[in-house]
Short mmCIF file of C-alpha atoms and ligand atoms in Angstrom, two decimals:
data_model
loop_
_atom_site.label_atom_id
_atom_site.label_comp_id
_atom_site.label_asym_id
_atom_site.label_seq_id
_atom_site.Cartn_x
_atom_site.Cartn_y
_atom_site.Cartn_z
CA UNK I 1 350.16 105.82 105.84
CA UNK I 2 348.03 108.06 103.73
CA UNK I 3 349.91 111.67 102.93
CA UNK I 4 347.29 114.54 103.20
CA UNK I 5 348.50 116.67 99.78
CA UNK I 6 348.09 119.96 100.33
CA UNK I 7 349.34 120.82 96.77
CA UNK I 8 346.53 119.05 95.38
CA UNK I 9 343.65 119.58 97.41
CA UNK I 10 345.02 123.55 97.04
CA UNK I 11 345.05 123.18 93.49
CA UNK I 12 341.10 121.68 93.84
CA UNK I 13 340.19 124.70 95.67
CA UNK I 14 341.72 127.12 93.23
CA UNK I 15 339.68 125.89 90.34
CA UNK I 16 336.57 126.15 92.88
CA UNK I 17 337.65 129.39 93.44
CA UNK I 18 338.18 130.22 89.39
CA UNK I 19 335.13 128.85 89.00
CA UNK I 20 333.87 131.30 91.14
CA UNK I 21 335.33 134.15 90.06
CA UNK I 22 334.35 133.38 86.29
CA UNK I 23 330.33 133.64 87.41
CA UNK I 24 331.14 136.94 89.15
CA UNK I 25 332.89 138.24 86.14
CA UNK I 26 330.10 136.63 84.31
CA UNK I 27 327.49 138.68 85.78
CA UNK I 28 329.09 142.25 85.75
CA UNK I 29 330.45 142.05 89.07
CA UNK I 30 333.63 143.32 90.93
CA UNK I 31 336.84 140.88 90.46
CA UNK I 32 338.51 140.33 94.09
CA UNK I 33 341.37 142.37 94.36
CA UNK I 34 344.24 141.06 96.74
CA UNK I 35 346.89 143.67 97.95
CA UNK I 36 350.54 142.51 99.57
CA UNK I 37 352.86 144.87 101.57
CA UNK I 38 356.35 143.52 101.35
CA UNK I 39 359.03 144.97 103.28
CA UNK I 40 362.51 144.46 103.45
CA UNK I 41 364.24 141.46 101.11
CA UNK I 42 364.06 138.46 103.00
CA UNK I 43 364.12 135.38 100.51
CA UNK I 44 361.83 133.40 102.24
CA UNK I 45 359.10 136.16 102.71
CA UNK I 46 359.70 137.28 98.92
CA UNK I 47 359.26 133.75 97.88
CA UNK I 48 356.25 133.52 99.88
CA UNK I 49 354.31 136.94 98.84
CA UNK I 50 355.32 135.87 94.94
CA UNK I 51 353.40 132.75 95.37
CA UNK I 52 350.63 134.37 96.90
CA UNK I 53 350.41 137.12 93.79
CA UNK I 54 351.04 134.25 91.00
CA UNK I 55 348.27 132.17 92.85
CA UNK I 56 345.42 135.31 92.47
CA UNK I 57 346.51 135.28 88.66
CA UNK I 58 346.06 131.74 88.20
CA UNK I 59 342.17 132.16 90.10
CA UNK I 60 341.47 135.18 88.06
CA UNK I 61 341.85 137.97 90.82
CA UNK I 62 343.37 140.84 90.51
CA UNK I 63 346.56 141.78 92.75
CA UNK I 64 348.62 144.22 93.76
CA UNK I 65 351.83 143.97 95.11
CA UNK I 66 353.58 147.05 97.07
CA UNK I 67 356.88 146.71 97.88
CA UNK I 68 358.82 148.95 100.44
CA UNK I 69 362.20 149.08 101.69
CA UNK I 70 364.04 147.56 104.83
CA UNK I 71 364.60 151.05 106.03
CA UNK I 72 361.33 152.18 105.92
CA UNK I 73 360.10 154.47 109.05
CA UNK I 74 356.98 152.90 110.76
CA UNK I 75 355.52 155.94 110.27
CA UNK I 76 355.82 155.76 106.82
CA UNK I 77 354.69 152.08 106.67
CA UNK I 78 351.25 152.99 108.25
CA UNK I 79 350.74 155.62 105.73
CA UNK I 80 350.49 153.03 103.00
CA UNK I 81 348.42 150.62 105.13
CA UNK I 82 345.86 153.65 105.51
CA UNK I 83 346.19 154.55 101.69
CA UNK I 84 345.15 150.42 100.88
CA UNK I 85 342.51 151.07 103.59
CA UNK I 86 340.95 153.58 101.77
CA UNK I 87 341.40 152.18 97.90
CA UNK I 88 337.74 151.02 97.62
CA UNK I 89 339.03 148.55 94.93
CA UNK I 90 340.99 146.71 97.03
CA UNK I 91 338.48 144.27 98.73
CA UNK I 92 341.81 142.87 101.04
CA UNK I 93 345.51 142.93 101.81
CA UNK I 94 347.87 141.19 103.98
CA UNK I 95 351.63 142.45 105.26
CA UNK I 96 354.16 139.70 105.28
CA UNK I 97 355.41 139.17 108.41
CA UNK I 98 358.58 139.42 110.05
CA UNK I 99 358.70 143.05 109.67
CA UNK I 100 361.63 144.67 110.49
CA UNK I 101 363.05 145.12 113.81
CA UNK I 102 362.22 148.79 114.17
CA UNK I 103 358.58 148.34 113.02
CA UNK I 104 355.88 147.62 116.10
CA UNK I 105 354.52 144.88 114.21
CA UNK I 106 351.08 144.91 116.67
CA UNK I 107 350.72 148.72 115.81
CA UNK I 108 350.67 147.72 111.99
CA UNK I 109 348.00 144.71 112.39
CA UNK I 110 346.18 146.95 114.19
CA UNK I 111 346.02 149.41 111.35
CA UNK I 112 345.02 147.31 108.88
CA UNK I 113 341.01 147.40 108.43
CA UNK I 114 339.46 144.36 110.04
CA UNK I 115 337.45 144.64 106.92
CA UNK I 116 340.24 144.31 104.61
CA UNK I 117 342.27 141.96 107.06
CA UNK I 118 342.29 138.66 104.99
CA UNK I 119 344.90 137.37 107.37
CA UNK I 120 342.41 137.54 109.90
CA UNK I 121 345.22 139.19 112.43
CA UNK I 122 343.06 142.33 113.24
CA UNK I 123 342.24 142.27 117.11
CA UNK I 124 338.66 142.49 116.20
CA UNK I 125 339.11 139.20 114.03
CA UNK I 126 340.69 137.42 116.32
CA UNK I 127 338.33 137.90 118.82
CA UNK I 128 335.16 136.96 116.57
CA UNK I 129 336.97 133.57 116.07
CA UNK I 130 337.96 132.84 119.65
CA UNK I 131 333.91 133.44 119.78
CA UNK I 132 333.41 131.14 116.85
CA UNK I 133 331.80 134.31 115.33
CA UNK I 134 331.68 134.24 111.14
CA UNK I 135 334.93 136.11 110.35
CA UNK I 136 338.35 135.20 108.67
CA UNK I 137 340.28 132.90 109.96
CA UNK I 138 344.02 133.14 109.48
CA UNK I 139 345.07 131.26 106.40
CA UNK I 140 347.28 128.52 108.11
CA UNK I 141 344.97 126.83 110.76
CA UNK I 142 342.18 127.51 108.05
CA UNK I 143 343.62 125.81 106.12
CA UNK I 144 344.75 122.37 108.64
CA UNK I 145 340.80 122.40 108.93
CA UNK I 146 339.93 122.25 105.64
CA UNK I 147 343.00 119.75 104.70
CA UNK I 148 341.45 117.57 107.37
CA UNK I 149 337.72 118.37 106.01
CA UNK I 150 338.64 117.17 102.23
CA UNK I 151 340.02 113.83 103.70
CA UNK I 152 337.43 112.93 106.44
CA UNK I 153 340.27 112.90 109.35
CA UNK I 154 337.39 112.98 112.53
CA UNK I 155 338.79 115.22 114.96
CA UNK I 156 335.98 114.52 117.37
CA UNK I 157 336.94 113.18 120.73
CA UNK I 158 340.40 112.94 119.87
CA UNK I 159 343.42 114.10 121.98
CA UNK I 160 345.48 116.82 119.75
CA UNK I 161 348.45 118.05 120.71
CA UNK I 162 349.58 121.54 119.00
CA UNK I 163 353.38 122.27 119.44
CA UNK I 164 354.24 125.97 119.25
CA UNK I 165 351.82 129.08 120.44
CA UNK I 166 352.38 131.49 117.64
CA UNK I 167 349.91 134.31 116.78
CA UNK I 168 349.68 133.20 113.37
CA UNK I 169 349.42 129.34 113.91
CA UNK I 170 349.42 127.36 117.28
CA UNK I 171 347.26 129.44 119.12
CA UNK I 172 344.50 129.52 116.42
CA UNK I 173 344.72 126.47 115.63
CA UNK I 174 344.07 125.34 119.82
CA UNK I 175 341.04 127.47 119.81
CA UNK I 176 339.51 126.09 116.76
CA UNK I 177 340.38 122.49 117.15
CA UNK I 178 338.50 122.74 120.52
CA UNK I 179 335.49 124.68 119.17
CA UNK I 180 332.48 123.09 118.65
CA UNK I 181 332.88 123.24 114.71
CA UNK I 182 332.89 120.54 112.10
CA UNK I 183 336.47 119.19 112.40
CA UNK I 184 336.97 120.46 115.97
CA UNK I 185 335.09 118.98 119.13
CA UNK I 186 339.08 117.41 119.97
CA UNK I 187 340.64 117.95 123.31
CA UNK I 188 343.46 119.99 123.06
CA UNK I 189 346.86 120.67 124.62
CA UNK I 190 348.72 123.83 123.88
CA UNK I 191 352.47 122.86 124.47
CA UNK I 192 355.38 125.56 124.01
CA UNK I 193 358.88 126.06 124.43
CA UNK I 194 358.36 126.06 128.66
CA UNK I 195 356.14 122.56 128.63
CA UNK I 196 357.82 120.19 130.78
CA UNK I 197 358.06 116.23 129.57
CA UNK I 198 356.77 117.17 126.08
CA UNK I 199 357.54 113.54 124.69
CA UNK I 200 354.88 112.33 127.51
CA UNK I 201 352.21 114.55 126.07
CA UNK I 202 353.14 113.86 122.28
CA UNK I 203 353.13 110.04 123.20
CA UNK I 204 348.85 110.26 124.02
CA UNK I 205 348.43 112.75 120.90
CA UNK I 206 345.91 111.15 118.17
CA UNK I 207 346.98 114.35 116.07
CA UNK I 208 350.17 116.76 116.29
CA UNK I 209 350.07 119.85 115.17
CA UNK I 210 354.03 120.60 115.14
CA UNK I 211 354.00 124.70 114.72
CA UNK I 212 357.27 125.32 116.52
CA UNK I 213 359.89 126.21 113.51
CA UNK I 214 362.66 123.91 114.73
CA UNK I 215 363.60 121.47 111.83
CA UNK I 216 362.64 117.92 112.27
CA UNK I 217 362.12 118.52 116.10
CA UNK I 218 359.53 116.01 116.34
CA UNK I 219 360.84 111.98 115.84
CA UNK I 220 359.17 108.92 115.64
CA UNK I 221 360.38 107.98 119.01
CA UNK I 222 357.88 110.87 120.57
CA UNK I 223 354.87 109.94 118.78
CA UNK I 224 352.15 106.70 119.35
CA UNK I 225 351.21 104.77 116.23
CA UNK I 226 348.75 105.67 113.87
CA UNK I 227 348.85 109.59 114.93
CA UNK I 228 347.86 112.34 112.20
CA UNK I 229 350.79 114.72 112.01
CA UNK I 230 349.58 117.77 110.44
CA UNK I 231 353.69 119.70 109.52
CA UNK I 232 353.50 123.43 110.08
CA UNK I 233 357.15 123.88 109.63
CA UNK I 234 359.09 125.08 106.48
CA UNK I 235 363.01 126.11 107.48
CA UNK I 236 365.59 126.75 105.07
CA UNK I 237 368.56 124.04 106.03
CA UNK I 238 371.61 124.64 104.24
CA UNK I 239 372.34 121.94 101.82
CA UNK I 240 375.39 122.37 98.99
CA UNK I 241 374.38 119.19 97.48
CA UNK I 242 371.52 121.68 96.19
CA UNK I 243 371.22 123.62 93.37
CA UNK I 244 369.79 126.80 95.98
CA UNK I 245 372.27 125.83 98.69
CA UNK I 246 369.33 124.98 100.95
CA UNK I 247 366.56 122.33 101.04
CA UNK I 248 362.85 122.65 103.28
CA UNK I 249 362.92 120.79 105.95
CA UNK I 250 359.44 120.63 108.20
CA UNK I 251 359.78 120.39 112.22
CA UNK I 252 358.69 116.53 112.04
CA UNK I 253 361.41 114.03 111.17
CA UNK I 254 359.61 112.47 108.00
CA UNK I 255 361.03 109.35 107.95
CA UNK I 256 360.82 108.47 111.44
CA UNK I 257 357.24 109.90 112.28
CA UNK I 258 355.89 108.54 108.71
CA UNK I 259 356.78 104.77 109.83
CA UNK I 260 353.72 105.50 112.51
CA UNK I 261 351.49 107.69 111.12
CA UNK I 262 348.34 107.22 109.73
CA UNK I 263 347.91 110.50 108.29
CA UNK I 264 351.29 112.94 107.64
CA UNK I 265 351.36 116.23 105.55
CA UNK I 266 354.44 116.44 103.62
CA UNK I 267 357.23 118.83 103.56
CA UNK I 268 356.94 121.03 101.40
CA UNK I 269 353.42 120.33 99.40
CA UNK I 270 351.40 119.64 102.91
CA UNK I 271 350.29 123.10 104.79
CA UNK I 272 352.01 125.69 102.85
CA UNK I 273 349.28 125.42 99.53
CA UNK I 274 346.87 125.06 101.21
CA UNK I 275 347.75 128.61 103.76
CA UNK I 276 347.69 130.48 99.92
CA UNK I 277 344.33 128.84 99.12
CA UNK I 278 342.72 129.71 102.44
CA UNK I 279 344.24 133.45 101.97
CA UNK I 280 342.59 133.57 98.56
CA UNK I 281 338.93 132.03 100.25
CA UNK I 282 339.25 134.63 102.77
CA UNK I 283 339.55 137.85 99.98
CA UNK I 284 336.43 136.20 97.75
CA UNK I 285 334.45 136.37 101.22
CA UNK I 286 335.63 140.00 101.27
CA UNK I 287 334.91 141.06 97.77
CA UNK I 288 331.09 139.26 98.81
CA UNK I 289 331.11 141.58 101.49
CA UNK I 290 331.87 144.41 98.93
CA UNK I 291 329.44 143.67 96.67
N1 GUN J 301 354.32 135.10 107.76
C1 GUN J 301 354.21 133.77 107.96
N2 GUN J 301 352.93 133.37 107.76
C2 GUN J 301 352.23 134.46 107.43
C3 GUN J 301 350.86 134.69 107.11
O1 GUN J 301 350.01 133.78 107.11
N3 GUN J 301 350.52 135.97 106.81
C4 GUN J 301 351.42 136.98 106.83
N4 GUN J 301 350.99 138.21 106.53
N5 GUN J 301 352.70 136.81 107.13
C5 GUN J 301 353.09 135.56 107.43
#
């Protein structure tokens, strides 16, 4: 069993991305500029957009963080979305998602420039990379592919089986698996929470994709041997024999599934990195685009 290390490989692709940003700096040019819209208080979501800020610092790009309050009227939250729209510095931003309940959370991607969407959300975006059109592609399946990529795990031919159908992750990820795309060319199934005899279909998976945010849904009982098992999951569980009073758990059952696997990302250290890295890919390609 090999474990695919997103923490590393992320960390590779940051210093890429340094690198990168050092020549542009070099030569007079514009330093990428990363905005995040925070609303609301939620620890996970805070934790998440920190990360993302402390990882532009550590490649050199600027950031900006903008952080609003639960209460905040949709109206009001659009209004800043247009004013980060319009800040020509700015080459991209992202709003962390859940937004609150009263918030339309469609009407706010919508708002958000496809130009400046680095999440790659944006109708328009999504659409380009259903057509395997150059655009960005949202950070998390982005960054499955290029987890896969840096290790040579040959998706070609192979059966993959993506639990969950979220906006953000299992969807994308079906469509690009299937493309034909270096590390795609598999034959995919799209299972959710209605599929019918799911351990049947996880049983002839080569690769999982488990995207469903239930902790350690998937065991080793459901999987064949040697399967890649690519983790989407990161739940708070509670946990007093922790310091926090909660450890990560992913939705695969590690030390079942690992027994079998060939390939397994771990929990945390596997996707999560490597979404932040992709994010930070996806605002150099917009600065480019800027230039
Ligand atoms: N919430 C969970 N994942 C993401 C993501 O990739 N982008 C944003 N904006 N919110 C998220």
């Amino acid at each position: 069993m090999i474990l695919l290390d997103g923490k590393a490989t992320s960390n590779t692709i940051k210093d890429e991305i340094a690198e990168e940003v050092s020549k542009l700096k070099a030569l007079g040019k514009k330093t990428p500029h990363l905005a995040a819209v925070l609303v609301g208080s939620d620890g996970a979501s805070m934790t998440y957009v920190n990360s993302k800020v402390k990882a532009c610092e550590r490649v050199g790009f600027k950031s900006t963080l903008v952080k609003l309050e639960e209460s905040i009227s949709e109206e009001a939250l659009l209004k800043e979305i247009e004013k980060l729209n319009n800040n020509i510095d700015i080459d991209g931003f992202i709003v962390q998602l859940p937004l609150p309940k009263h918030i339309d959370e469609q009407k706010v991607i919508m708002a958000v420039h496809p130009d400046k969407d680095v999440d790659g959300f944006h109708p328009t975006n999504v659409g380009k990379m259903a057509l395997n059109l150059p655009t960005f592609l949202p950070a998390t399946p982005y960054g499955i592919l290029e987890l896969l990529e840096r290790y040579n795990v040959e998706t070609s031919g192979k059966h993959v089986v993506v639990i969950g159908r979220s906006h953000i992750v299992g969807e994308p990820m079906s469509i690009l698996l299937a493309q034909k795309r270096k590390y795609g060319n598999a034959t995919v199934t799209l299972t959710h929470s209605r599929t019918k005899n799911l351990k049947e279909i996880t049983l002839q998976a080569d690769m999982i994709v488990a995207a469903l945010g239930i902790p350690e849904f998937l065991t080793g009982e459901m999987v064949k041997d040697n399967v890649v098992i690519i983790d989407v999951g990161i739940t708070r569980v509670d946990d007093t024999t922790k310091p926090r009073g909660y450890r990560l758990a992913g939705d695969v059952h590690f030390e079942s599934v690992s027994k079998k696997a060939s390939y397994i990302t771990p929990v945390p250290g596997g996707v999560g990195p490597m979404t932040i890295a992709m994010l930070l890919k996806n605002t150099l390609l917009a600065c480019s685009r800027n230039d």
